[in-house]
Short mmCIF file of C-alpha atoms in Angstrom, two decimals:
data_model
loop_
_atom_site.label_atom_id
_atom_site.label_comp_id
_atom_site.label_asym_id
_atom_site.label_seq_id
_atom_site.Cartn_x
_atom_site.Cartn_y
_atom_site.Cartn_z
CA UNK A 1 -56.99 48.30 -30.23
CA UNK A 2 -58.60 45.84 -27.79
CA UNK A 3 -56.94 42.49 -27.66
CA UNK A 4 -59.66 39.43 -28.00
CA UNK A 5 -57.86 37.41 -26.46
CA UNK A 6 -57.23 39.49 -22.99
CA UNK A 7 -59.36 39.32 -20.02
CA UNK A 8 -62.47 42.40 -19.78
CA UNK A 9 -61.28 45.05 -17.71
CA UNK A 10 -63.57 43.47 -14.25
CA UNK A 11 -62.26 39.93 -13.98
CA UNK A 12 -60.63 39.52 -11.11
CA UNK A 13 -58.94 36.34 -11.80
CA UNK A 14 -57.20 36.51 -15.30
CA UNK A 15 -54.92 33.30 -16.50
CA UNK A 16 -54.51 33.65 -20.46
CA UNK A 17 -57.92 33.83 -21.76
CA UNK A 18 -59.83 32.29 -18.90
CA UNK A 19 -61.58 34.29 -16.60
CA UNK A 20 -63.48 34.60 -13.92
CA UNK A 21 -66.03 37.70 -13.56
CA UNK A 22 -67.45 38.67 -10.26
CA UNK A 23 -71.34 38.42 -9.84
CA UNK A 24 -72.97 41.41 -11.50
CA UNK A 25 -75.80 42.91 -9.59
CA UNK A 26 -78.09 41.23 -12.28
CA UNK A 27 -76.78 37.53 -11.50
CA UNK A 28 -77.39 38.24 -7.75
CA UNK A 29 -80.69 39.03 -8.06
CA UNK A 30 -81.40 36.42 -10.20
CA UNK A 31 -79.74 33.96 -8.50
CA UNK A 32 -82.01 34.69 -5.28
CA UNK A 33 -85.05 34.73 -7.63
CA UNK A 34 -84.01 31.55 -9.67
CA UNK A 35 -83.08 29.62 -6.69
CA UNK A 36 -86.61 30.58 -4.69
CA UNK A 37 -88.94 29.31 -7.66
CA UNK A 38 -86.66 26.42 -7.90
CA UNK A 39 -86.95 25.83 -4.22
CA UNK A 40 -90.56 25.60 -4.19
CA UNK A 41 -90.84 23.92 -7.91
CA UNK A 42 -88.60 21.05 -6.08
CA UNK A 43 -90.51 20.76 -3.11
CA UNK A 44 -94.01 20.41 -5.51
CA UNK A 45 -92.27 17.89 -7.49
CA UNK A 46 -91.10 15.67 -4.46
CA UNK A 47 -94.92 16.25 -2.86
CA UNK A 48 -95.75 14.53 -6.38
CA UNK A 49 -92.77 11.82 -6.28
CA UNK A 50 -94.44 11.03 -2.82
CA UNK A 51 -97.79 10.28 -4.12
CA UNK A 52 -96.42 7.02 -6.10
CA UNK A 53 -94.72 5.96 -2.78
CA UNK A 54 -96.82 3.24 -0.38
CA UNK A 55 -96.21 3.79 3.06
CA UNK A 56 -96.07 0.01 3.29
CA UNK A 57 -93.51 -1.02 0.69
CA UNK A 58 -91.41 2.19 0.96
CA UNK A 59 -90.64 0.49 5.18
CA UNK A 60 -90.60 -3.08 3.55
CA UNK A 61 -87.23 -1.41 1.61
CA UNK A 62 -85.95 0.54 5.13
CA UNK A 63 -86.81 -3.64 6.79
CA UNK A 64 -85.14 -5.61 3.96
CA UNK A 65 -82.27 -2.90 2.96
CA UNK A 66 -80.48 -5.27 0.60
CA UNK A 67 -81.94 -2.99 -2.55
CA UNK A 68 -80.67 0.21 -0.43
CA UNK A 69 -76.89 -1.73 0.92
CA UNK A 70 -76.54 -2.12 -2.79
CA UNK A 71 -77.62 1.04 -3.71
CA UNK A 72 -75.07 2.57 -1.19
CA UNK A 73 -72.32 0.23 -2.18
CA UNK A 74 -72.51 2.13 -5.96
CA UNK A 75 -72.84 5.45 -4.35
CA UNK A 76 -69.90 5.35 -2.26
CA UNK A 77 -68.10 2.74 -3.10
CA UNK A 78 -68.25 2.62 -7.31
CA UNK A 79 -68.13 6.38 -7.66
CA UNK A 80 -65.39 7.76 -5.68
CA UNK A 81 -63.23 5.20 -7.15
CA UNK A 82 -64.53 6.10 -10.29
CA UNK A 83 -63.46 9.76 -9.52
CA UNK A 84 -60.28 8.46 -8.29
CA UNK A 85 -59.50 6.15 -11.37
CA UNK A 86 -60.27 9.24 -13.94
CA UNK A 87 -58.02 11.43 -12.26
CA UNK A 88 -55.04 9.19 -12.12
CA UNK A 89 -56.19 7.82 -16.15
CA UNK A 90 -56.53 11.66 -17.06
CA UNK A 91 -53.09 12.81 -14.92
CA UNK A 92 -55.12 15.99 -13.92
CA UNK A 93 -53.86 18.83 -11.66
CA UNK A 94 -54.52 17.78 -8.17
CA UNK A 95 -56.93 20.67 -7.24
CA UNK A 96 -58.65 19.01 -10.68
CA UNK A 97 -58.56 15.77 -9.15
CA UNK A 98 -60.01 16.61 -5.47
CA UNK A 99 -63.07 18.67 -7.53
CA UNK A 100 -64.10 15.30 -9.29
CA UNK A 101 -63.50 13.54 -6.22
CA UNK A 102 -65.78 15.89 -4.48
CA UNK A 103 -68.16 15.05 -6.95
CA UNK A 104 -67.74 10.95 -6.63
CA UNK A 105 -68.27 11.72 -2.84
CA UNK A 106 -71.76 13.57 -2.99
CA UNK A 107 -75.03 11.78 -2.51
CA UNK A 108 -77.40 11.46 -5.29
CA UNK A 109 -79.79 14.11 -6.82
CA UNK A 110 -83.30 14.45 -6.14
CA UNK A 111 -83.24 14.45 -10.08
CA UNK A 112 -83.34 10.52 -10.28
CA UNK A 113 -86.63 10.06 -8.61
CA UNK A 114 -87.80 11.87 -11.26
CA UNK A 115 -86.00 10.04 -13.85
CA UNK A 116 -86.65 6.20 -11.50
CA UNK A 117 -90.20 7.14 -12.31
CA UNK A 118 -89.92 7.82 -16.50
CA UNK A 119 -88.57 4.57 -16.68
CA UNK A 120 -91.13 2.53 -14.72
CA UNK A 121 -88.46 2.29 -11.89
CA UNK A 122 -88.94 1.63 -8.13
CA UNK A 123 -90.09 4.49 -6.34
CA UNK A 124 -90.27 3.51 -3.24
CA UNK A 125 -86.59 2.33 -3.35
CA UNK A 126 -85.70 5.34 -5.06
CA UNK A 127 -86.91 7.41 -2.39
CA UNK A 128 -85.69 5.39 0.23
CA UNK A 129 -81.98 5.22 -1.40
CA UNK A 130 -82.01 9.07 -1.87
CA UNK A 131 -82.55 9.40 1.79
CA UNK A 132 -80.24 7.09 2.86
CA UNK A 133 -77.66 8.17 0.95
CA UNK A 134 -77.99 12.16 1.81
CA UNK A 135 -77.99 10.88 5.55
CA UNK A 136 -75.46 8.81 5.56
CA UNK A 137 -73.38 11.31 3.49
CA UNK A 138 -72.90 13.11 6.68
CA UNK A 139 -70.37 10.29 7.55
CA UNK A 140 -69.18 9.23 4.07
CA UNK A 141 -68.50 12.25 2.61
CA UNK A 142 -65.66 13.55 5.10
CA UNK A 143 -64.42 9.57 4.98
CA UNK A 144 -63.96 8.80 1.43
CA UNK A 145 -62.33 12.07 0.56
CA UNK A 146 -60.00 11.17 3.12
CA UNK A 147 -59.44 7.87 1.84
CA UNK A 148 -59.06 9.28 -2.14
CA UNK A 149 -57.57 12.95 -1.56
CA UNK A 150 -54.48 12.56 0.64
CA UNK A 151 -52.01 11.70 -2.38
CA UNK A 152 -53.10 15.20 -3.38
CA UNK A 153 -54.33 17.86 -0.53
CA UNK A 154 -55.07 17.25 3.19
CA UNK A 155 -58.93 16.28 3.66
CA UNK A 156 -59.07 18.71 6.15
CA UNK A 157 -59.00 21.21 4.10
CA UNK A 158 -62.44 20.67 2.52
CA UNK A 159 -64.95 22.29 4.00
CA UNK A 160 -68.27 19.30 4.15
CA UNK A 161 -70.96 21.78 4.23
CA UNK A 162 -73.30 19.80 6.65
CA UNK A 163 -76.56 22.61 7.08
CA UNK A 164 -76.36 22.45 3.33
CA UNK A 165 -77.11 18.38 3.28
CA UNK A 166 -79.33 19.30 6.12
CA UNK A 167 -81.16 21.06 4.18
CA UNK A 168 -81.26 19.02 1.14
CA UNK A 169 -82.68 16.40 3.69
CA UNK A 170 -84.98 18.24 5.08
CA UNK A 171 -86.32 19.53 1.35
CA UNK A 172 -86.46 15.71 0.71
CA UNK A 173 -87.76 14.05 3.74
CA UNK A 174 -91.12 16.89 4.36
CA UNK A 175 -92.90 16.96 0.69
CA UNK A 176 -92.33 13.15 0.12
CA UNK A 177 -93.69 12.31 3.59
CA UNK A 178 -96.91 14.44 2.70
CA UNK A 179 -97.21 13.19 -0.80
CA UNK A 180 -96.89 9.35 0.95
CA UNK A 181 -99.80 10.52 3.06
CA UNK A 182 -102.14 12.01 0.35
CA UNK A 183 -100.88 9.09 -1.46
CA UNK A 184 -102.40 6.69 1.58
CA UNK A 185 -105.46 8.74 2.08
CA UNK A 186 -106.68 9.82 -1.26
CA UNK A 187 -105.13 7.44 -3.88
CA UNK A 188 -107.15 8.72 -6.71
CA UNK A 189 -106.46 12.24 -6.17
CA UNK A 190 -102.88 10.92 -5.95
CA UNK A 191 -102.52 9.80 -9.17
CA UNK A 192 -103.74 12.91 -10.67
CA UNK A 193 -101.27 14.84 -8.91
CA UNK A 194 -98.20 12.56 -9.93
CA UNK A 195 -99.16 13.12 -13.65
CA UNK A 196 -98.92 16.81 -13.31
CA UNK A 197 -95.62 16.24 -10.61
CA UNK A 198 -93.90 14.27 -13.28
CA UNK A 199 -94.38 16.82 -16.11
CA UNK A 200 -92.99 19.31 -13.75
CA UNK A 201 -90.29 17.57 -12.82
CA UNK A 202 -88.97 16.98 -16.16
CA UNK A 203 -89.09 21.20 -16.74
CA UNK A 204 -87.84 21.64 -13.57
CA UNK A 205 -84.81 19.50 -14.64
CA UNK A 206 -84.03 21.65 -18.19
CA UNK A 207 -84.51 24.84 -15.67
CA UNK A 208 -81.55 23.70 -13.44
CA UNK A 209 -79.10 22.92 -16.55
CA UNK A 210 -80.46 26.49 -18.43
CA UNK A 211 -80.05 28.54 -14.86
CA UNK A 212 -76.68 27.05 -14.16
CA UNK A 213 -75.41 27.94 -18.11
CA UNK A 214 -76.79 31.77 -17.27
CA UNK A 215 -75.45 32.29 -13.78
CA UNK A 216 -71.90 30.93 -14.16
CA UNK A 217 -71.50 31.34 -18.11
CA UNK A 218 -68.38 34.00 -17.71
CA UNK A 219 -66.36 30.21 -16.53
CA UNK A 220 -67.00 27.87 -18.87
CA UNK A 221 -63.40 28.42 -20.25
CA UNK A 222 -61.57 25.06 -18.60
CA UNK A 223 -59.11 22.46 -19.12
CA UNK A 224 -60.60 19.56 -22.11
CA UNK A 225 -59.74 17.10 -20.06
CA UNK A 226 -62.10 18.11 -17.62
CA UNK A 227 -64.52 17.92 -20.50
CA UNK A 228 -63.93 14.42 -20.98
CA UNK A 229 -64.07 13.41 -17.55
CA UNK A 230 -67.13 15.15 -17.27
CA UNK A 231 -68.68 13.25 -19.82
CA UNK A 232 -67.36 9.90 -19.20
CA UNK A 233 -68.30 10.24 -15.28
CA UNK A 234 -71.70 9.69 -14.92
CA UNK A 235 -72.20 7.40 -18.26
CA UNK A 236 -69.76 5.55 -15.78
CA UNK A 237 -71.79 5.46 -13.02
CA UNK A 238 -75.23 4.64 -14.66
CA UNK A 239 -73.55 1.95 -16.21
CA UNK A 240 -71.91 0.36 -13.34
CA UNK A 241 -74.98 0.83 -10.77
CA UNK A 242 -77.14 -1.06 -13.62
CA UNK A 243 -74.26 -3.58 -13.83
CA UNK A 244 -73.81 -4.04 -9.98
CA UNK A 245 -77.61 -4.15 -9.41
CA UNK A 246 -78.10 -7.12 -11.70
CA UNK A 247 -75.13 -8.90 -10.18
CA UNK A 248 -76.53 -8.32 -6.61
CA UNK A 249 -80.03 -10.03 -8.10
CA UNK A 250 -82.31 -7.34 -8.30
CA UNK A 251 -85.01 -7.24 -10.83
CA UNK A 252 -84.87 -5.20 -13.95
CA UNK A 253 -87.06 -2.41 -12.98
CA UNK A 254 -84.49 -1.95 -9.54
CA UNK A 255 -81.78 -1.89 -11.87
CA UNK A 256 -83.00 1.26 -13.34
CA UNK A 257 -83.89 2.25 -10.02
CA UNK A 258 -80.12 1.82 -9.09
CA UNK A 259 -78.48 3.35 -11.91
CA UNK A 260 -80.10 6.50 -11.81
CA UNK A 261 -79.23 6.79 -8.23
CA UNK A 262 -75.79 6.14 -8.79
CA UNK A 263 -75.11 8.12 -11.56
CA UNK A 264 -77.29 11.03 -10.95
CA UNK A 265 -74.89 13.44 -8.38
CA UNK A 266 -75.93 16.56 -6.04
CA UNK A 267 -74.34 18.40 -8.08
CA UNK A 268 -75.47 21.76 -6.13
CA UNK A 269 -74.10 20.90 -3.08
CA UNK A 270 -70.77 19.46 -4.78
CA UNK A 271 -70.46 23.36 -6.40
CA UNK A 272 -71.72 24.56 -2.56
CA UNK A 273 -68.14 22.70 -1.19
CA UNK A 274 -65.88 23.71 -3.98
CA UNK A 275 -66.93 27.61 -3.29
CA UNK A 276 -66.26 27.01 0.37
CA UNK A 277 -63.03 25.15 -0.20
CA UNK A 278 -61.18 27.20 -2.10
CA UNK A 279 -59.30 30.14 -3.36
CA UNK A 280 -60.46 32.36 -6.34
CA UNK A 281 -57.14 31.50 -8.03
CA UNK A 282 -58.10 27.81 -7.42
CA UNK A 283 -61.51 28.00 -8.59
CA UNK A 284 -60.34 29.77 -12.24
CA UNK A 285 -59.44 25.96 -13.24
CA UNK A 286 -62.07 24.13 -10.74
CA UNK A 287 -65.61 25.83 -10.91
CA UNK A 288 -67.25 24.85 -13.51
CA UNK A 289 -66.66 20.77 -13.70
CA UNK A 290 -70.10 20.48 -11.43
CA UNK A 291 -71.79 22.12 -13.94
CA UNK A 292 -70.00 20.00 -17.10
CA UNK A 293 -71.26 16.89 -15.02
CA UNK A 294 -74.60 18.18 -14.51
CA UNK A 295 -75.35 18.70 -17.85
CA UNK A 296 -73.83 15.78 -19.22
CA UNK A 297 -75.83 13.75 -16.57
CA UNK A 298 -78.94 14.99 -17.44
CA UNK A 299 -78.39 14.96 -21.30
CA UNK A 300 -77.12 11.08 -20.81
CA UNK A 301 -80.34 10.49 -18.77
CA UNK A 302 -82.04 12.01 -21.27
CA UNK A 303 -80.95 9.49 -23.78
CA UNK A 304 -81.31 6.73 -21.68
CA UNK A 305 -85.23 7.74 -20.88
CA UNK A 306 -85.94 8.41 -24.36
CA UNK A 307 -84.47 4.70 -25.24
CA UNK A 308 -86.06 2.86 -22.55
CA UNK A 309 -89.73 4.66 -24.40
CA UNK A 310 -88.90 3.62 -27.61
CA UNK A 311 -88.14 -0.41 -26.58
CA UNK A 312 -91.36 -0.10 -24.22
CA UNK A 313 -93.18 1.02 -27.05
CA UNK A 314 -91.49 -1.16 -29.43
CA UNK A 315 -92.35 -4.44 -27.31
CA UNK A 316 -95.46 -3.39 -25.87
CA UNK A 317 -93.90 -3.62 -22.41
CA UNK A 318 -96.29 -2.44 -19.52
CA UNK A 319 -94.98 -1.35 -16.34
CA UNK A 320 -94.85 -4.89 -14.66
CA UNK A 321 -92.33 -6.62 -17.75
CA UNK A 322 -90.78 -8.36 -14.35
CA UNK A 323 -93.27 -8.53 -11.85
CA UNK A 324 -92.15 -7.62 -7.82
CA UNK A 325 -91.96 -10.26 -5.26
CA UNK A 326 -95.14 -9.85 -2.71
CA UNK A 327 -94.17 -8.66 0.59
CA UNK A 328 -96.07 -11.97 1.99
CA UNK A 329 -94.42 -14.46 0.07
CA UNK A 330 -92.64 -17.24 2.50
CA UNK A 331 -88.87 -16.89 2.44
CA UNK A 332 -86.74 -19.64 0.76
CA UNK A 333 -85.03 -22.16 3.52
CA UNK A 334 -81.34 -21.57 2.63
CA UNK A 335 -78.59 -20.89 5.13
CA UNK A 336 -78.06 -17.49 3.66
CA UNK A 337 -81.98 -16.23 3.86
CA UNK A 338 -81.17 -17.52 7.90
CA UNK A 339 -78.20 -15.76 7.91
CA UNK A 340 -79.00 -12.90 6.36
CA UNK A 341 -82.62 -12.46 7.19
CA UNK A 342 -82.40 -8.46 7.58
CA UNK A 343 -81.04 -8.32 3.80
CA UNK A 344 -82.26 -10.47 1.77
CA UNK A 345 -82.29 -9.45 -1.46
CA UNK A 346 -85.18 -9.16 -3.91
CA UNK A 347 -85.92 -11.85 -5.86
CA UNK A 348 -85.57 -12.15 -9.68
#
């Protein structure tokens, strides 16, 4: 008589009653297939992000960067302490702890320009603080694991995939950049294209969460508190971008903008660096927090989107409740605007 609670006979990592299965030839080829339709749906949705992004105000945010400093302050600043704080709070093992770390330390998703634009957000500084922050993650990344993980494993030991952020770059930087230019060239057409973009986008993000439960659902034994970080993590960081963006000054629709960013992790390439990193052993009690925190980021996103629609509606709100600063206006004479000329932030 079989025992339920024992391991099937082709795990090949077996601690009580978690498991983890290698890939059946099934999962392989559906992996490939899944990941080249999502490939291309992400690229399409991007090309559509683009076409709501003006060539002149997306460089007004890359000349004025104090909406994309503060952006970068949440995204490596708030969230790997976050990760930090939960793991010491949570007294996780430290393999746990360097996995949600890992997680603190990646940039943000291509998901929150799709969410920046449900909720009337800014997308030109979304776009603009999702490049940033996957470029600069080439630097940040190695340094703020090394700042958070030695009381637990040597940094070095972490393998930063870099072609992989390349490529997320890359994937980024090429459809918005045409989208920009269709946007600049055929407005009109733009718009049209946008609609459709943004009705992908929001399938495309279900598709990620459904794929990830399919592929990887032989691990989804793992420790509660993982659980619980995983859901308290990026309500954590949506929270405290919003919060920090409001301190900083920026207007209510850049708040969004912010907290999206923030919140919203790459959680791919966070799962692409814990594969890399380590053993098979380790990754029995590891693998499947980036897909806890992706699903729990897009279900909390959810929420949030389906709030800010109801107040909207509610209020009769249009998309300009706080209207921008113009790009011409004359600066304020203060000391800091003549100190700080480069970054001054946006007004309220």
């Amino acid at each position: 008589m079989n025992d339920p609670n024992s391991c099937v006979d082709n795990a090949t990592v077996c601690s009580g009653a978690s498991c983890v299965v290698p890939d059946s030839n099934f999962n392989n080829t559906l992996s490939v297939v899944l990941s080249a339709v999502l490939t291309i749906l992400l690229a399409l949705v991007m090309f559509s992000m683009g076409c709501n992004v003006e060539i002149k105000k997306f460089l007004g945010h890359i000349k004025r960067p104090w909406g994309i400093c503060v952006g970068f302050l949440c995204q490596f600043g708030i969230m790997p302490l976050a990760g930090f704080i939960l793991s010491v709070a949570f007294d996780i093992l430290p393999i746990q702890a360097v996995v949600v770390l890992i997680m603190g330390c990646c940039p943000g998703g291509t998901s929150s320009n799709i969410l920046a634009y449900w909720v009337d957000g800014d997308m030109d500084l979304s776009v603009s603080m999702t490049t940033c922050s996957t470029l600069l993650a080439l630097g940040m990344m190695p340094l703020c694991l090394l700042i958070y993980t030695k009381m637990w494993v040597d940094s070095g030991s972490i393998v930063i995939p870099y072609d992989n952020i390349g490529t997320s770059l890359v994937a980024l930087v090429v459809p918005v950049s045409i989208g920009m230019f269709v946007n600049h060239k055929w407005p009109q057409k733009a718009k049209i294209i946008l609609k459709i973009g943004s009705i992908a986008g929001a399938i495309l993000i279900v598709l990620i969460a459904v794929v990830g439960g399919i592929l990887y659902q032989s691990a989804w034994i793992i420790a509660p508190k993982l659980w619980i970080i995983g859901t308290i993590f990026p309500v954590a960081g949506y929270s405290m971008g919003f919060v920090l963006a409001r301190i900083a000054g920026l207007p209510w629709h850049r708040c969004r903008t912010v907290a999206f960013e923030t919140g919203m992790q790459n959680t791919q390439l966070c799962s692409t660096i814990v594969q890399l990193s380590f053993t098979p052993e380790e990754l029995n009690v590891v693998f499947t927090f980036p897909l806890i925190y992706s699903i729990f980021q897009i279900a909390f996103a959810a929420i949030f989107v389906g709030f800010y629609v109801a107040y909207k509606k509610c209020h009769g709100k249009n998309k300009a409740e706080i209207p921008e600063s113009k790009e011409n206006e004359t600066e304020p004479e203060s000391s800091f605007y003549k100190i700080n000329g480069g970054f001054k932030p946006d007004e309220k």
